[in-house]
Structure formats: C-alpha cells, structure tokens
Short mmCIF file of N, CA and C in Angstrom, two decimals:
data_model
loop_
_atom_site.label_atom_id
_atom_site.label_comp_id
_atom_site.label_asym_id
_atom_site.label_seq_id
_atom_site.Cartn_x
_atom_site.Cartn_y
_atom_site.Cartn_z
N GLY A 12 218.46 30.04 53.54
CA GLY A 12 217.18 29.62 54.10
C GLY A 12 217.33 28.22 54.28
N ARG A 13 216.13 27.74 55.06
CA ARG A 13 215.85 26.33 55.21
C ARG A 13 215.39 25.67 53.93
N MET A 14 216.00 24.40 53.73
CA MET A 14 215.64 23.70 52.54
C MET A 14 214.27 23.05 52.46
N LYS A 15 213.50 23.22 51.41
CA LYS A 15 212.34 22.43 51.48
C LYS A 15 212.52 20.99 51.33
N ARG A 16 211.75 20.06 52.07
CA ARG A 16 211.83 18.65 51.99
C ARG A 16 211.10 18.18 50.92
N ARG A 17 211.55 17.27 50.17
CA ARG A 17 211.00 16.56 49.00
C ARG A 17 210.50 15.36 49.41
N ALA A 18 209.27 14.95 48.67
CA ALA A 18 208.69 13.80 49.06
C ALA A 18 209.76 12.52 48.94
N ARG A 19 209.58 11.62 49.74
CA ARG A 19 210.56 10.66 49.76
C ARG A 19 210.71 9.89 48.39
N GLY A 20 211.81 9.64 48.08
CA GLY A 20 212.12 8.80 46.82
C GLY A 20 212.24 9.91 45.60
N THR A 21 211.97 11.27 45.61
CA THR A 21 212.06 11.96 44.46
C THR A 21 213.46 12.72 44.34
N PHE A 22 214.30 12.70 45.32
CA PHE A 22 215.53 13.37 45.09
C PHE A 22 216.32 12.95 43.85
N PRO A 23 216.29 11.53 43.39
CA PRO A 23 216.96 11.41 42.08
C PRO A 23 216.39 12.01 40.87
N LYS A 24 215.12 12.53 41.07
CA LYS A 24 214.53 13.29 39.90
C LYS A 24 214.90 14.66 39.90
N THR A 25 215.33 15.24 40.97
CA THR A 25 215.78 16.61 41.14
C THR A 25 216.85 16.99 40.16
N THR A 26 216.75 18.10 39.51
CA THR A 26 217.84 18.38 38.51
C THR A 26 218.94 19.28 39.12
N LEU A 27 220.11 19.18 38.60
CA LEU A 27 221.24 19.96 39.16
C LEU A 27 220.94 21.44 39.30
N GLY A 28 220.21 21.95 38.27
CA GLY A 28 219.82 23.34 38.25
C GLY A 28 218.87 23.65 39.42
N GLU A 29 218.11 22.79 39.84
CA GLU A 29 217.18 22.98 40.87
C GLU A 29 217.93 23.12 42.19
N LEU A 30 218.90 22.03 42.41
CA LEU A 30 219.73 21.99 43.46
C LEU A 30 220.62 23.35 43.55
N ARG A 31 221.11 23.76 42.39
CA ARG A 31 222.11 24.95 42.42
C ARG A 31 221.28 26.23 42.89
N ALA A 32 220.03 26.31 42.39
CA ALA A 32 219.09 27.40 42.73
C ALA A 32 218.79 27.25 44.32
N GLN A 33 218.55 26.15 44.81
CA GLN A 33 218.12 26.01 46.20
C GLN A 33 219.38 26.44 47.01
N TYR A 34 220.63 26.30 46.61
CA TYR A 34 221.76 26.90 47.40
C TYR A 34 222.13 28.24 46.89
N ASP A 35 221.40 28.89 46.14
CA ASP A 35 221.65 30.23 45.81
C ASP A 35 222.93 30.27 44.79
N GLY A 36 223.13 29.20 44.10
CA GLY A 36 224.25 29.25 43.15
C GLY A 36 225.36 28.77 43.77
N ASP A 37 225.41 28.19 45.03
CA ASP A 37 226.58 27.59 45.65
C ASP A 37 226.75 26.23 45.18
N ARG A 38 227.53 26.08 44.10
CA ARG A 38 227.50 24.75 43.44
C ARG A 38 228.32 23.86 44.27
N ASN A 39 229.13 24.18 45.10
CA ASN A 39 229.66 23.22 46.02
C ASN A 39 228.90 22.54 46.91
N LYS A 40 227.90 23.33 47.65
CA LYS A 40 226.96 22.70 48.51
C LYS A 40 225.87 21.96 47.82
N ALA A 41 225.58 22.40 46.73
CA ALA A 41 224.66 21.41 45.65
C ALA A 41 225.32 20.25 45.46
N HIS A 42 226.48 20.37 44.86
CA HIS A 42 227.19 19.10 44.44
C HIS A 42 227.59 18.18 45.61
N ASP A 43 227.69 18.70 46.81
CA ASP A 43 227.94 17.80 47.96
C ASP A 43 226.71 16.94 48.18
N ARG A 44 225.51 17.49 47.95
CA ARG A 44 224.29 16.94 48.16
C ARG A 44 224.35 15.60 47.06
N VAL A 45 224.61 15.84 45.95
CA VAL A 45 224.68 14.85 44.77
C VAL A 45 225.78 13.78 45.24
N ARG A 46 226.92 14.17 45.85
CA ARG A 46 227.90 13.22 46.22
C ARG A 46 227.51 12.36 47.25
N THR A 47 226.82 13.07 48.38
CA THR A 47 226.31 12.17 49.33
C THR A 47 225.35 11.04 48.99
N HIS A 48 224.41 11.41 47.97
CA HIS A 48 223.37 10.60 47.46
C HIS A 48 224.20 9.47 46.53
N ALA A 49 225.48 9.79 45.97
CA ALA A 49 226.11 8.66 45.27
C ALA A 49 226.71 7.77 46.29
N ARG A 50 227.29 8.29 47.46
CA ARG A 50 227.82 7.41 48.37
C ARG A 50 226.73 6.46 49.04
N LYS A 51 225.57 6.91 49.03
CA LYS A 51 224.66 5.98 49.85
C LYS A 51 224.10 4.94 48.63
N THR A 52 224.05 5.23 47.39
CA THR A 52 223.63 4.15 46.29
C THR A 52 224.52 3.47 45.47
N PHE A 53 225.74 4.00 45.57
CA PHE A 53 226.77 3.24 44.71
C PHE A 53 227.10 1.84 45.41
N LYS A 54 226.86 0.81 44.66
CA LYS A 54 226.97 -0.53 45.27
C LYS A 54 228.10 -1.40 44.77
N GLU A 55 229.21 -0.66 44.18
CA GLU A 55 230.28 -1.50 43.61
C GLU A 55 231.08 -1.92 44.79
N PRO A 56 232.12 -2.88 44.66
CA PRO A 56 233.07 -3.27 45.60
C PRO A 56 233.80 -2.19 46.23
N ASN A 57 234.25 -2.20 47.35
CA ASN A 57 235.19 -1.07 48.02
C ASN A 57 236.51 -1.42 47.63
N VAL A 58 236.94 -1.33 46.28
CA VAL A 58 238.24 -1.46 45.74
C VAL A 58 238.40 -0.28 44.80
N CYS A 59 239.63 0.24 44.88
CA CYS A 59 240.08 1.30 43.85
C CYS A 59 240.21 0.78 42.49
N LEU A 60 239.44 1.42 41.67
CA LEU A 60 239.54 1.11 40.06
C LEU A 60 240.89 1.01 39.56
N VAL A 61 241.83 1.97 40.12
CA VAL A 61 243.09 2.18 39.49
C VAL A 61 244.15 1.12 40.00
N CYS A 62 244.33 1.36 41.35
CA CYS A 62 245.49 0.43 41.90
C CYS A 62 245.04 -0.83 42.84
N GLN A 63 243.79 -0.87 42.67
CA GLN A 63 243.09 -2.10 43.52
C GLN A 63 243.21 -2.15 45.02
N HIS A 64 243.58 -1.03 45.54
CA HIS A 64 243.63 -0.94 47.05
C HIS A 64 242.16 -1.10 47.40
N GLU A 65 242.16 -1.96 48.48
CA GLU A 65 240.80 -2.37 49.20
C GLU A 65 240.57 -1.62 50.48
N GLY A 66 239.31 -1.27 50.80
CA GLY A 66 239.08 -0.67 51.97
C GLY A 66 238.66 0.75 51.84
N ASP A 67 239.76 1.63 52.44
CA ASP A 67 239.24 3.16 52.38
C ASP A 67 239.42 3.58 50.86
N THR A 68 238.25 3.62 50.29
CA THR A 68 237.99 4.18 48.93
C THR A 68 237.05 5.29 49.01
N HIS A 69 237.19 6.26 48.04
CA HIS A 69 236.23 7.23 47.93
C HIS A 69 235.20 6.61 47.03
N VAL A 70 234.03 6.78 47.54
CA VAL A 70 232.91 5.99 46.91
C VAL A 70 232.56 6.35 45.48
N ALA A 71 232.50 7.79 45.27
CA ALA A 71 231.90 8.14 43.92
C ALA A 71 232.51 9.35 43.51
N HIS A 72 233.66 9.03 42.69
CA HIS A 72 234.35 10.04 41.82
C HIS A 72 233.40 10.04 40.65
N HIS A 73 233.10 11.27 40.11
CA HIS A 73 232.39 11.34 38.90
C HIS A 73 233.30 11.67 37.66
N PRO A 74 233.50 10.63 36.76
CA PRO A 74 234.55 10.98 35.69
C PRO A 74 233.92 12.12 34.89
N HIS A 75 232.65 12.36 34.73
CA HIS A 75 232.05 13.39 33.98
C HIS A 75 231.70 14.33 35.19
N ASP A 76 232.58 15.41 35.40
CA ASP A 76 232.58 16.25 36.61
C ASP A 76 231.23 16.89 36.65
N LEU A 77 230.71 17.00 38.02
CA LEU A 77 229.33 17.64 38.26
C LEU A 77 229.43 18.91 37.74
N GLY A 78 230.49 19.63 37.95
CA GLY A 78 230.47 21.11 37.51
C GLY A 78 230.29 21.30 35.92
N ASP A 79 230.62 20.23 35.13
CA ASP A 79 230.68 20.26 33.71
C ASP A 79 229.21 19.74 33.27
N LEU A 80 228.34 19.21 34.05
CA LEU A 80 226.98 18.79 33.63
C LEU A 80 226.07 19.88 33.56
N PRO A 81 225.12 19.95 32.63
CA PRO A 81 224.19 20.95 32.38
C PRO A 81 223.11 20.89 33.63
N ASP A 82 222.42 22.12 33.85
CA ASP A 82 221.58 22.24 34.83
C ASP A 82 220.31 21.25 34.67
N HIS A 83 219.89 20.82 33.40
CA HIS A 83 218.73 19.82 33.20
C HIS A 83 219.12 18.43 33.55
N THR A 84 220.53 18.10 33.92
CA THR A 84 220.69 16.57 34.30
C THR A 84 220.18 16.33 35.64
N THR A 85 219.61 15.38 35.78
CA THR A 85 219.02 14.91 37.13
C THR A 85 220.05 14.22 38.08
N VAL A 86 219.81 14.20 39.21
CA VAL A 86 220.77 13.55 40.16
C VAL A 86 220.93 12.00 39.88
N ALA A 87 219.60 11.31 39.37
CA ALA A 87 219.93 9.94 38.90
C ALA A 87 220.91 9.80 37.88
N GLU A 88 220.90 10.76 36.71
CA GLU A 88 221.73 10.79 35.70
C GLU A 88 223.18 11.04 36.09
N ALA A 89 223.32 12.13 36.94
CA ALA A 89 224.70 12.39 37.54
C ALA A 89 225.42 11.26 38.13
N ASN A 90 224.39 10.33 38.87
CA ASN A 90 224.87 9.28 39.72
C ASN A 90 224.78 8.04 39.25
N HIS A 91 224.55 8.01 37.83
CA HIS A 91 224.51 6.77 37.13
C HIS A 91 225.68 5.78 37.27
N PRO A 92 225.73 4.58 37.48
CA PRO A 92 226.88 3.81 37.86
C PRO A 92 228.00 3.99 36.70
N ASP A 93 227.45 4.44 35.49
CA ASP A 93 228.45 4.68 34.33
C ASP A 93 229.30 5.98 34.63
N ASN A 94 228.69 6.75 35.48
CA ASN A 94 229.55 8.07 35.76
C ASN A 94 230.15 7.98 37.31
N LEU A 95 230.20 6.84 37.88
CA LEU A 95 230.89 6.64 39.29
C LEU A 95 231.85 5.60 39.28
N VAL A 96 233.06 5.93 39.92
CA VAL A 96 234.01 5.10 40.24
C VAL A 96 234.63 5.13 41.63
N ARG A 97 235.12 4.14 42.05
CA ARG A 97 235.80 4.06 43.41
C ARG A 97 237.29 4.22 43.13
N LEU A 98 237.67 5.07 44.04
CA LEU A 98 239.23 5.42 44.03
C LEU A 98 239.66 5.54 45.41
N CYS A 99 240.98 5.12 45.58
CA CYS A 99 241.65 5.31 46.87
C CYS A 99 241.82 6.82 47.00
N PRO A 100 241.90 7.24 48.19
CA PRO A 100 242.17 8.86 48.60
C PRO A 100 243.35 9.21 47.93
N PHE A 101 244.51 8.51 48.11
CA PHE A 101 245.85 9.06 47.39
C PHE A 101 246.53 7.86 47.17
N PRO A 102 247.10 8.00 45.94
CA PRO A 102 247.19 9.14 44.98
C PRO A 102 245.92 9.21 44.26
N CYS A 103 245.25 7.96 43.74
CA CYS A 103 244.41 8.04 42.70
C CYS A 103 243.39 9.11 42.72
N HIS A 104 242.60 9.34 43.70
CA HIS A 104 241.59 10.31 43.68
C HIS A 104 242.28 11.60 43.80
N ALA A 105 243.18 11.86 44.66
CA ALA A 105 243.72 13.31 44.73
C ALA A 105 244.35 13.82 43.25
N TYR A 106 245.06 12.79 42.59
CA TYR A 106 245.52 13.11 41.30
C TYR A 106 244.51 13.31 40.21
N THR A 107 243.41 12.56 40.34
CA THR A 107 242.32 12.65 39.41
C THR A 107 241.69 13.97 39.60
N ASP A 108 241.56 14.67 40.61
CA ASP A 108 240.90 15.89 40.98
C ASP A 108 241.87 17.00 41.15
N ASP A 109 243.02 16.75 40.57
CA ASP A 109 244.20 17.84 40.78
C ASP A 109 243.93 19.09 39.87
N ARG A 110 243.32 19.97 40.34
CA ARG A 110 242.92 21.09 39.60
C ARG A 110 244.36 22.15 39.33
N ASP A 111 245.28 21.95 40.05
CA ASP A 111 246.54 22.69 39.91
C ASP A 111 247.50 22.02 38.87
N ASN A 112 247.02 20.95 38.46
CA ASN A 112 247.82 20.29 37.35
C ASN A 112 246.97 19.59 36.28
N PRO A 113 246.34 20.49 35.42
CA PRO A 113 245.34 19.91 34.41
C PRO A 113 245.82 18.88 33.62
N LEU A 114 247.14 18.88 33.26
CA LEU A 114 247.75 17.80 32.47
C LEU A 114 247.69 16.50 33.26
N ARG A 115 248.29 16.43 34.59
CA ARG A 115 248.20 15.25 35.14
C ARG A 115 246.82 14.79 35.28
N ARG A 116 245.86 15.59 35.69
CA ARG A 116 244.38 15.42 35.96
C ARG A 116 243.83 14.62 34.65
N ALA A 117 244.21 15.29 33.51
CA ALA A 117 243.61 14.71 32.17
C ALA A 117 244.35 13.43 31.99
N ALA A 118 245.48 13.04 32.44
CA ALA A 118 246.16 11.74 32.11
C ALA A 118 245.53 10.86 33.04
N TRP A 119 245.21 11.17 34.25
CA TRP A 119 244.66 10.10 35.37
C TRP A 119 243.11 9.73 34.69
N HIS A 120 242.41 10.77 34.17
CA HIS A 120 241.18 10.46 33.45
C HIS A 120 241.41 9.55 32.23
N GLU A 121 242.43 9.63 31.57
CA GLU A 121 242.65 8.69 30.49
C GLU A 121 242.73 7.23 31.03
N VAL A 122 243.49 7.14 32.16
CA VAL A 122 243.73 5.82 32.89
C VAL A 122 242.32 5.28 33.22
N ILE A 123 241.58 6.12 33.90
CA ILE A 123 240.24 5.69 34.38
C ILE A 123 239.38 5.27 33.21
N ASP A 124 239.29 6.05 32.08
CA ASP A 124 238.44 5.82 30.94
C ASP A 124 238.97 4.44 30.44
N ALA A 125 240.17 4.26 30.30
CA ALA A 125 240.71 2.93 29.67
C ALA A 125 240.21 1.85 30.55
N LEU A 126 240.35 1.95 31.78
CA LEU A 126 239.96 0.77 32.59
C LEU A 126 238.50 0.64 32.59
N ARG A 127 237.67 1.60 32.64
CA ARG A 127 236.20 1.58 32.47
C ARG A 127 235.81 0.93 31.03
N ARG A 128 236.57 1.07 29.99
CA ARG A 128 236.40 0.57 28.78
C ARG A 128 236.81 -0.91 28.63
N GLY A 129 237.47 -1.29 29.76
CA GLY A 129 237.85 -2.92 29.80
C GLY A 129 239.26 -3.16 29.50
N VAL A 130 240.21 -2.04 29.32
CA VAL A 130 241.56 -2.44 29.10
C VAL A 130 242.06 -3.12 30.46
N SER A 131 242.74 -4.06 30.18
CA SER A 131 243.35 -4.91 31.36
C SER A 131 244.26 -4.19 32.12
N ARG A 132 244.25 -4.37 33.39
CA ARG A 132 245.27 -3.72 34.31
C ARG A 132 246.74 -4.28 33.81
N ASP A 133 246.70 -5.49 33.30
CA ASP A 133 247.68 -6.29 33.00
C ASP A 133 248.64 -5.64 31.68
N ASP A 134 247.71 -4.76 30.98
CA ASP A 134 248.12 -4.09 29.79
C ASP A 134 249.63 -3.24 30.08
N PRO A 135 250.60 -3.64 29.48
CA PRO A 135 252.05 -3.07 29.79
C PRO A 135 251.88 -1.54 29.57
N ALA A 136 251.19 -1.11 28.47
CA ALA A 136 251.07 0.39 28.26
C ALA A 136 250.47 1.15 29.54
N LEU A 137 249.40 0.45 29.93
CA LEU A 137 248.56 1.04 30.98
C LEU A 137 249.31 0.94 32.21
N GLN A 138 250.00 -0.09 32.53
CA GLN A 138 250.80 -0.14 33.65
C GLN A 138 251.85 0.82 33.74
N ALA A 139 252.51 1.09 32.46
CA ALA A 139 253.56 2.03 32.57
C ALA A 139 253.03 3.48 32.75
N LYS A 140 251.95 3.81 32.09
CA LYS A 140 251.29 5.05 32.51
C LYS A 140 251.01 5.24 33.85
N ILE A 141 250.34 4.28 34.51
CA ILE A 141 250.02 4.45 35.78
C ILE A 141 251.34 4.69 36.79
N PHE A 142 252.35 3.86 36.50
CA PHE A 142 253.58 3.91 37.23
C PHE A 142 254.09 5.31 37.07
N ARG A 143 254.17 5.87 35.98
CA ARG A 143 254.76 7.14 35.55
C ARG A 143 253.98 8.03 36.37
N LEU A 144 252.73 8.09 36.32
CA LEU A 144 251.82 9.16 36.99
C LEU A 144 252.04 9.05 38.62
N LYS A 145 252.20 7.90 39.12
CA LYS A 145 252.15 7.77 40.56
C LYS A 145 253.72 8.22 41.04
N ALA A 146 254.78 7.83 40.18
CA ALA A 146 256.07 8.07 40.66
C ALA A 146 256.41 9.35 40.58
N ASN A 147 255.82 10.09 39.63
CA ASN A 147 256.42 11.61 39.42
C ASN A 147 255.34 12.73 39.87
N ARG A 148 255.93 13.53 40.74
CA ARG A 148 255.12 14.85 41.06
C ARG A 148 255.47 15.97 40.12
N PHE A 149 254.42 16.50 39.54
CA PHE A 149 254.71 17.64 38.75
C PHE A 149 254.06 18.86 39.33
N PRO A 150 254.98 19.73 40.17
CA PRO A 150 254.17 20.87 40.69
C PRO A 150 254.34 22.00 39.96
N ASP A 151 255.17 22.04 38.73
CA ASP A 151 255.03 23.44 38.07
C ASP A 151 255.19 23.14 36.46
N LYS A 152 255.00 24.38 35.83
CA LYS A 152 254.79 24.20 34.16
C LYS A 152 256.03 23.51 33.61
N ILE A 153 257.17 23.85 34.18
CA ILE A 153 258.31 23.06 33.48
C ILE A 153 258.32 21.65 33.65
N GLN A 154 257.88 21.11 34.64
CA GLN A 154 257.80 19.70 34.90
C GLN A 154 256.46 19.06 34.14
N SER A 155 255.59 19.99 33.83
CA SER A 155 254.46 19.61 32.90
C SER A 155 254.89 19.11 31.67
N GLN A 156 255.79 19.80 31.10
CA GLN A 156 256.45 19.36 29.87
C GLN A 156 256.84 18.10 29.87
N ARG A 157 257.63 17.71 30.98
CA ARG A 157 258.28 16.37 31.27
C ARG A 157 257.18 15.29 31.23
N LEU A 158 256.16 15.53 32.02
CA LEU A 158 254.90 14.66 31.99
C LEU A 158 254.36 14.37 30.49
N ARG A 159 254.11 15.63 29.80
CA ARG A 159 253.72 15.38 28.48
C ARG A 159 254.71 14.40 27.72
N GLU A 160 255.93 14.64 27.82
CA GLU A 160 256.78 13.79 27.16
C GLU A 160 256.73 12.23 27.62
N LEU A 161 256.62 12.05 28.89
CA LEU A 161 256.53 10.72 29.44
C LEU A 161 255.23 9.92 29.08
N LEU A 162 254.21 10.75 28.99
CA LEU A 162 252.94 10.15 28.62
C LEU A 162 252.95 9.87 27.13
N ALA A 163 253.60 10.54 26.28
CA ALA A 163 253.66 10.41 24.87
C ALA A 163 254.62 9.05 24.57
N SER A 164 255.44 8.78 25.29
CA SER A 164 256.44 7.59 24.99
C SER A 164 255.56 6.51 25.32
N PRO A 165 255.95 5.33 24.60
CA PRO A 165 255.19 3.85 24.79
C PRO A 165 255.44 3.30 26.10
#
C-alpha cells in the first residue's frame, strides 16, 4: 500500500522497526530509504576513505550494517556520521559488501575500522593489507585460505 507521509523533519526519529513494518518486512526497501536519507545528509568530502579516489564515491557505506541493527535503532542513529563512510564503487565498496566472500569482507572492514580509528594511510602494515586485498581476487574456498595466510603475515 501507499506509505503514510510523516511530518516534515520527523523521518530521522523513525525506527528501523517502523520502516521494516511499513514495507511488510521487506528489509531491502526499508533500508533503501535509510541509505537515501544518508546520501542527503552525509557531508564528508567526496573522497574514498580507503584509496583516496575523488569524485564518484558511494556516499554512505554503513560499517555497522543496517541488517545487523536492532529494530529500535532510529534512522538518525543508523545514519550517524560515526556509522557512515565514503567509498569508491570498485574495489573498495564492492569488496566491503562482498557477501560471497565473508573473509575478504571482514578484512576490508578491518581496514575501514583502522582508518576510522586514525591509523595513517602511510602505515606500512595497512598499506600492505590494502594492496593484498586489491591485488588478489578470491572467488572460492581454496583461495580464501590463501587470503587468511596473506592477512596473517606482517
């Protein structure tokens, strides 16, 4: 059915549970609304956090995935600047959201978390990890073991 319009300015107070219910449990549609709000409100420079690519960045990657946030979380909490980063579409955002390779996805999240904590991009260990992640494609379980070994090495 048609969505009820909320009073202007109240959308950030909407909970994820309310949105999910409005869309009859279709989490993708509900979360699309949250991502659209993030793109409109996130004011960080248009530069990829990981590779520093300027221009065509995805505005709002949520390090704490919307699907993992509880129903009582408000849109404002989900879209808090501490839970948003800009990433280039490929490889940084694509690999960060790579559901087919949870190990690579987790490794990219480690890189993003380190950068958000203030680890310098010039840090040799971080540079090596980013290089290894970008340079290698790991499409199957056999190669996932190789990624685990690469990430464990200094």
